[in-house]
Amino acid sequence: MAEAEVPATYAWPTNGHLIEEVARLGYLTRGMMTLDPTYGHGVFWRRWKPDVLIASDLKEAKSPWGASVDFRDLPWGDGLFDAVVFDPPYKLNGEPDEEVDERYGVDERTRWQDRMQLIHDGLDECVRVLRKKKPRTLLLKCQDQVVSGRIRWQTRVFADQVEAHGLRLVDRFDLLGSCRPQPSGRRQVHAHCRPSSLLVFQ
Ligand SMILES: C[S@@+](CC[C@H](N)C(=O)[O-])C[C@H]1O[C@@H](n2cnc3c(N)ncnc32)[C@H](O)[C@@H]1O
């Protein structure tokens, strides 16, 4: 791909490839002091990394900060970070899959409403610790998905929440993944196999 050609929708092999594109467009820069409060296995940062990356996770073993940090109660002051990259456990349903569930941080059964609330609460905290003036960037990974026969438009409800804080949705990357066939006998009335989305706010 030529330097400026970054597609909005693509099957990037990993989230790390996607972050590299986000940086290529200048939404993240090396000099931005960046927080990742959902570090997990650190896949996001395997190809590109800012000079200062503060990273944490609820699971102590996955938290480079060295302690468990709940993203609903971040131990950092208001407006400290130039960039915050939030990749919460956004998967709301589906057949349990130990490996995937561990990676997505959804290895405990939770009602989808409670999982949505968890993300709402985390987002408010991410905005709190984000710099109040430009240049600043908030990245949110989420996915529109069907639960109990209705589409839960995560991209829409979370964008509305963040924009109510005065940030603006300036870009969106849709990452195409592999498609799982519907279990037999289940009537699927909506289009399925939606991409996961990376929303960029400034
Ligand atoms: C989708 S995964 C993040 C994957 C990560 N971006 C990577 O590159 O590997 C979500 C992560 O959020 C963490 N998590 C879940 N609830 C949390 C909470 N309340 N506070 C902080 N981290 C949480 C999980 O442990 C999991 O590592």
Tab-separated table of C-alpha atoms and ligand atoms in Angstrom:
chain	number	residue	atom	x	y	z
A	1	MET	CA	0.000	0.000	0.000
A	2	ALA	CA	1.214	3.529	-0.797
A	3	GLU	CA	2.035	5.756	2.157
A	4	ALA	CA	-1.289	7.616	2.422
A	5	GLU	CA	-3.560	4.750	1.450
A	6	VAL	CA	-5.088	3.378	4.592
A	7	PRO	CA	-8.377	1.581	3.981
A	8	ALA	CA	-11.274	2.022	6.398
A	9	THR	CA	-12.258	-1.646	6.132
A	10	TYR	CA	-9.738	-4.438	5.827
A	11	ALA	CA	-8.759	-7.854	7.166
A	12	TRP	CA	-5.680	-6.670	9.051
A	13	PRO	CA	-3.937	-9.804	10.365
A	14	THR	CA	-3.847	-8.478	13.947
A	15	ASN	CA	-4.838	-5.448	15.974
A	16	GLY	CA	-1.140	-4.575	16.006
A	17	HIS	CA	-1.253	-4.086	12.210
A	18	LEU	CA	-4.301	-1.880	12.671
A	19	ILE	CA	-2.600	0.299	15.298
A	20	GLU	CA	0.322	0.719	12.918
A	21	GLU	CA	-2.115	2.189	10.338
A	22	VAL	CA	-3.667	4.450	12.970
A	23	ALA	CA	-0.203	5.812	13.711
A	24	ARG	CA	0.553	6.173	9.981
A	25	LEU	CA	-2.417	8.541	9.735
A	26	GLY	CA	-1.075	10.529	12.704
A	27	TYR	CA	-3.861	9.744	15.184
A	28	LEU	CA	-1.173	8.345	17.490
A	29	THR	CA	2.358	9.733	17.525
A	30	ARG	CA	5.497	8.584	19.306
A	31	GLY	CA	5.562	11.666	21.497
A	32	MET	CA	2.034	11.174	22.880
A	33	MET	CA	2.025	9.919	26.439
A	34	THR	CA	-0.327	6.966	26.020
A	35	LEU	CA	-2.416	4.853	28.394
A	36	ASP	CA	-3.626	1.329	27.601
A	37	PRO	CA	-5.820	0.242	30.558
A	38	THR	CA	-6.749	-3.097	28.869
A	39	TYR	CA	-3.264	-4.367	27.980
A	40	GLY	CA	-4.129	-8.095	27.851
A	41	HIS	CA	-1.387	-9.773	25.841
A	42	GLY	CA	-0.136	-6.472	24.442
A	43	VAL	CA	-0.982	-7.412	20.839
A	44	PHE	CA	-1.779	-3.769	20.033
A	45	TRP	CA	1.837	-2.721	20.545
A	46	ARG	CA	3.753	-5.474	18.759
A	47	ARG	CA	4.409	-3.465	15.565
A	48	TRP	CA	4.293	0.177	16.666
A	49	LYS	CA	4.686	1.756	20.090
A	50	PRO	CA	4.758	5.284	21.508
A	51	ASP	CA	7.857	6.322	23.481
A	52	VAL	CA	5.879	6.396	26.739
A	53	LEU	CA	3.238	3.700	27.137
A	54	ILE	CA	1.592	3.186	30.522
A	55	ALA	CA	-0.231	-0.137	30.428
A	56	SER	CA	-2.389	-1.974	32.922
A	57	ASP	CA	-5.063	-4.660	33.212
A	58	LEU	CA	-7.442	-6.013	35.821
A	59	LYS	CA	-5.541	-9.302	35.753
A	60	GLU	CA	-2.301	-8.665	37.603
A	61	ALA	CA	-0.418	-11.190	35.469
A	62	LYS	CA	-1.326	-9.172	32.345
A	63	SER	CA	-0.621	-5.773	33.877
A	64	PRO	CA	2.778	-4.223	33.036
A	65	TRP	CA	1.933	-1.589	35.703
A	66	GLY	CA	2.670	-4.378	38.199
A	67	ALA	CA	-0.689	-4.384	39.958
A	68	SER	CA	-4.316	-5.012	39.096
A	69	VAL	CA	-5.967	-1.812	37.818
A	70	ASP	CA	-9.738	-1.608	37.277
A	71	PHE	CA	-10.483	0.662	34.325
A	72	ARG	CA	-13.552	1.946	36.195
A	73	ASP	CA	-11.310	3.458	38.855
A	74	LEU	CA	-8.017	4.480	37.274
A	75	PRO	CA	-5.282	5.602	39.672
A	76	TRP	CA	-4.214	8.533	37.435
A	77	GLY	CA	-5.116	12.192	37.628
A	78	ASP	CA	-7.481	14.121	35.367
A	79	GLY	CA	-6.142	14.999	31.919
A	80	LEU	CA	-2.778	13.248	32.342
A	81	PHE	CA	-2.621	11.380	29.006
A	82	ASP	CA	-2.385	12.636	25.419
A	83	ALA	CA	-3.846	9.348	24.173
A	84	VAL	CA	-5.926	6.570	25.703
A	85	VAL	CA	-6.439	3.257	23.899
A	86	PHE	CA	-9.388	1.297	25.302
A	87	ASP	CA	-10.034	-2.289	24.197
A	88	PRO	CA	-12.610	-3.538	26.731
A	89	PRO	CA	-14.238	-6.992	26.804
A	90	TYR	CA	-16.890	-6.002	24.241
A	91	LYS	CA	-17.960	-9.513	23.188
A	92	LEU	CA	-21.543	-9.849	24.437
A	93	ASN	CA	-22.438	-13.427	23.562
A	94	GLY	CA	-21.589	-16.458	21.479
A	95	GLU	CA	-20.668	-19.981	22.310
A	96	PRO	CA	-18.028	-20.175	25.038
A	97	ASP	CA	-14.548	-20.707	23.654
A	98	GLU	CA	-11.886	-20.929	26.316
A	99	GLU	CA	-8.978	-19.612	24.271
A	100	VAL	CA	-10.874	-16.707	22.702
A	101	ASP	CA	-12.690	-15.841	25.929
A	102	GLU	CA	-9.407	-15.639	27.836
A	103	ARG	CA	-7.962	-13.359	25.170
A	104	TYR	CA	-11.029	-11.096	25.176
A	105	GLY	CA	-11.244	-11.036	28.971
A	106	VAL	CA	-14.763	-12.485	29.019
A	107	ASP	CA	-14.081	-15.735	30.833
A	108	GLU	CA	-16.808	-15.082	33.414
A	109	ARG	CA	-20.488	-15.339	32.534
A	110	THR	CA	-22.011	-11.853	32.615
A	111	ARG	CA	-25.349	-10.481	31.414
A	112	TRP	CA	-24.900	-8.421	28.271
A	113	GLN	CA	-26.487	-5.426	30.012
A	114	ASP	CA	-23.833	-5.611	32.752
A	115	ARG	CA	-21.066	-5.857	30.182
A	116	MET	CA	-22.391	-2.756	28.398
A	117	GLN	CA	-22.448	-0.917	31.741
A	118	LEU	CA	-18.860	-2.004	32.456
A	119	ILE	CA	-17.765	-0.421	29.166
A	120	HIS	CA	-19.791	2.763	29.780
A	121	ASP	CA	-18.129	3.160	33.194
A	122	GLY	CA	-14.664	2.476	31.774
A	123	LEU	CA	-15.175	4.963	28.943
A	124	ASP	CA	-16.047	7.760	31.379
A	125	GLU	CA	-12.794	7.046	33.243
A	126	CYS	CA	-10.782	7.003	29.986
A	127	VAL	CA	-12.180	10.429	29.099
A	128	ARG	CA	-11.406	11.725	32.605
A	129	VAL	CA	-7.699	10.878	32.353
A	130	LEU	CA	-7.441	12.179	28.760
A	131	ARG	CA	-6.010	15.648	28.143
A	132	LYS	CA	-8.709	18.286	27.889
A	133	LYS	CA	-7.225	20.078	24.861
A	134	LYS	CA	-5.912	19.093	21.419
A	135	PRO	CA	-3.805	17.275	20.431
A	136	ARG	CA	-5.447	14.272	22.037
A	137	THR	CA	-6.793	10.920	20.869
A	138	LEU	CA	-9.121	8.351	22.360
A	139	LEU	CA	-9.330	4.982	20.613
A	140	LEU	CA	-12.149	2.567	21.410
A	141	LYS	CA	-12.431	-0.980	20.103
A	142	CYS	CA	-15.962	-2.404	20.051
A	143	GLN	CA	-18.382	-4.296	17.814
A	144	ASP	CA	-22.012	-4.061	16.769
A	145	GLN	CA	-23.508	-7.465	17.469
A	146	VAL	CA	-26.778	-9.355	17.708
A	147	VAL	CA	-27.915	-10.353	21.194
A	148	SER	CA	-31.286	-11.946	21.915
A	149	GLY	CA	-32.539	-11.168	18.429
A	150	ARG	CA	-31.615	-7.462	18.399
A	151	ILE	CA	-28.573	-5.596	17.194
A	152	ARG	CA	-26.738	-3.859	20.019
A	153	TRP	CA	-25.136	-0.923	18.246
A	154	GLN	CA	-22.052	-0.510	20.393
A	155	THR	CA	-20.432	1.838	17.867
A	156	ARG	CA	-23.408	4.170	18.084
A	157	VAL	CA	-24.100	4.194	21.814
A	158	PHE	CA	-20.447	4.513	22.818
A	159	ALA	CA	-19.799	7.230	20.219
A	160	ASP	CA	-22.769	9.188	21.598
A	161	GLN	CA	-21.379	8.791	25.119
A	162	VAL	CA	-17.911	10.040	24.194
A	163	GLU	CA	-19.216	12.908	22.058
A	164	ALA	CA	-21.346	14.073	24.999
A	165	HIS	CA	-17.988	14.748	26.715
A	166	GLY	CA	-16.991	17.148	23.920
A	167	LEU	CA	-14.807	14.839	21.812
A	168	ARG	CA	-15.584	14.174	18.150
A	169	LEU	CA	-15.620	10.884	16.243
A	170	VAL	CA	-13.071	11.626	13.505
A	171	ASP	CA	-12.450	8.197	12.001
A	172	ARG	CA	-13.408	4.541	12.119
A	173	PHE	CA	-11.577	1.371	11.107
A	174	ASP	CA	-13.528	-1.854	10.557
A	175	LEU	CA	-11.514	-5.015	11.007
A	176	LEU	CA	-12.936	-8.002	9.111
A	177	GLY	CA	-12.605	-11.257	11.002
A	178	SER	CA	-13.423	-14.862	10.345
A	179	CYS	CA	-17.101	-15.819	10.269
A	180	ARG	CA	-18.607	-18.527	12.417
A	181	PRO	CA	-21.660	-20.245	10.874
A	182	GLN	CA	-24.907	-19.880	12.852
A	183	PRO	CA	-25.802	-22.909	14.993
A	184	SER	CA	-28.318	-25.043	13.095
A	185	GLY	CA	-31.957	-24.474	13.970
A	186	ARG	CA	-31.445	-20.855	14.954
A	187	ARG	CA	-33.284	-18.278	12.859
A	188	GLN	CA	-31.002	-15.381	11.970
A	189	VAL	CA	-33.035	-12.341	10.944
A	190	HIS	CA	-30.190	-9.805	10.821
A	191	ALA	CA	-27.126	-9.646	8.655
A	192	HIS	CA	-24.389	-11.466	10.523
A	193	CYS	CA	-20.627	-11.482	10.630
A	194	ARG	CA	-20.040	-7.848	11.508
A	195	PRO	CA	-16.505	-6.458	11.739
A	196	SER	CA	-15.001	-5.209	14.985
A	197	SER	CA	-14.522	-1.452	14.915
A	198	LEU	CA	-11.836	0.904	16.127
A	199	LEU	CA	-13.332	4.343	16.752
A	200	VAL	CA	-11.045	7.371	16.778
A	201	PHE	CA	-12.072	10.419	18.836
A	202	GLN	CA	-10.249	13.703	19.127
B	1	LIG	C1	-10.226	-7.434	24.526
B	1	LIG	S1	-9.088	-7.796	25.806
B	1	LIG	C2	-7.739	-6.698	25.475
B	1	LIG	C3	-6.694	-7.298	24.536
B	1	LIG	C4	-5.484	-6.429	24.378
B	1	LIG	N1	-5.771	-5.180	23.706
B	1	LIG	C5	-4.350	-7.142	23.652
B	1	LIG	O1	-3.736	-6.529	22.755
B	1	LIG	O2	-4.043	-8.290	23.986
B	1	LIG	C6	-9.849	-7.026	27.209
B	1	LIG	C7	-8.975	-6.949	28.441
B	1	LIG	O3	-9.673	-6.177	29.437
B	1	LIG	C8	-9.332	-6.717	30.705
B	1	LIG	N2	-10.380	-6.292	31.654
B	1	LIG	C9	-11.634	-6.789	31.822
B	1	LIG	N3	-12.295	-6.099	32.767
B	1	LIG	C10	-11.442	-5.129	33.192
B	1	LIG	C11	-11.548	-4.079	34.167
B	1	LIG	N4	-12.667	-3.880	34.887
B	1	LIG	N5	-10.457	-3.274	34.350
B	1	LIG	C12	-9.316	-3.460	33.624
B	1	LIG	N6	-9.168	-4.441	32.694
B	1	LIG	C13	-10.226	-5.252	32.489
B	1	LIG	C14	-9.256	-8.213	30.476
B	1	LIG	O4	-8.460	-8.836	31.474
B	1	LIG	C15	-8.627	-8.284	29.070
B	1	LIG	O5	-7.223	-8.425	29.135
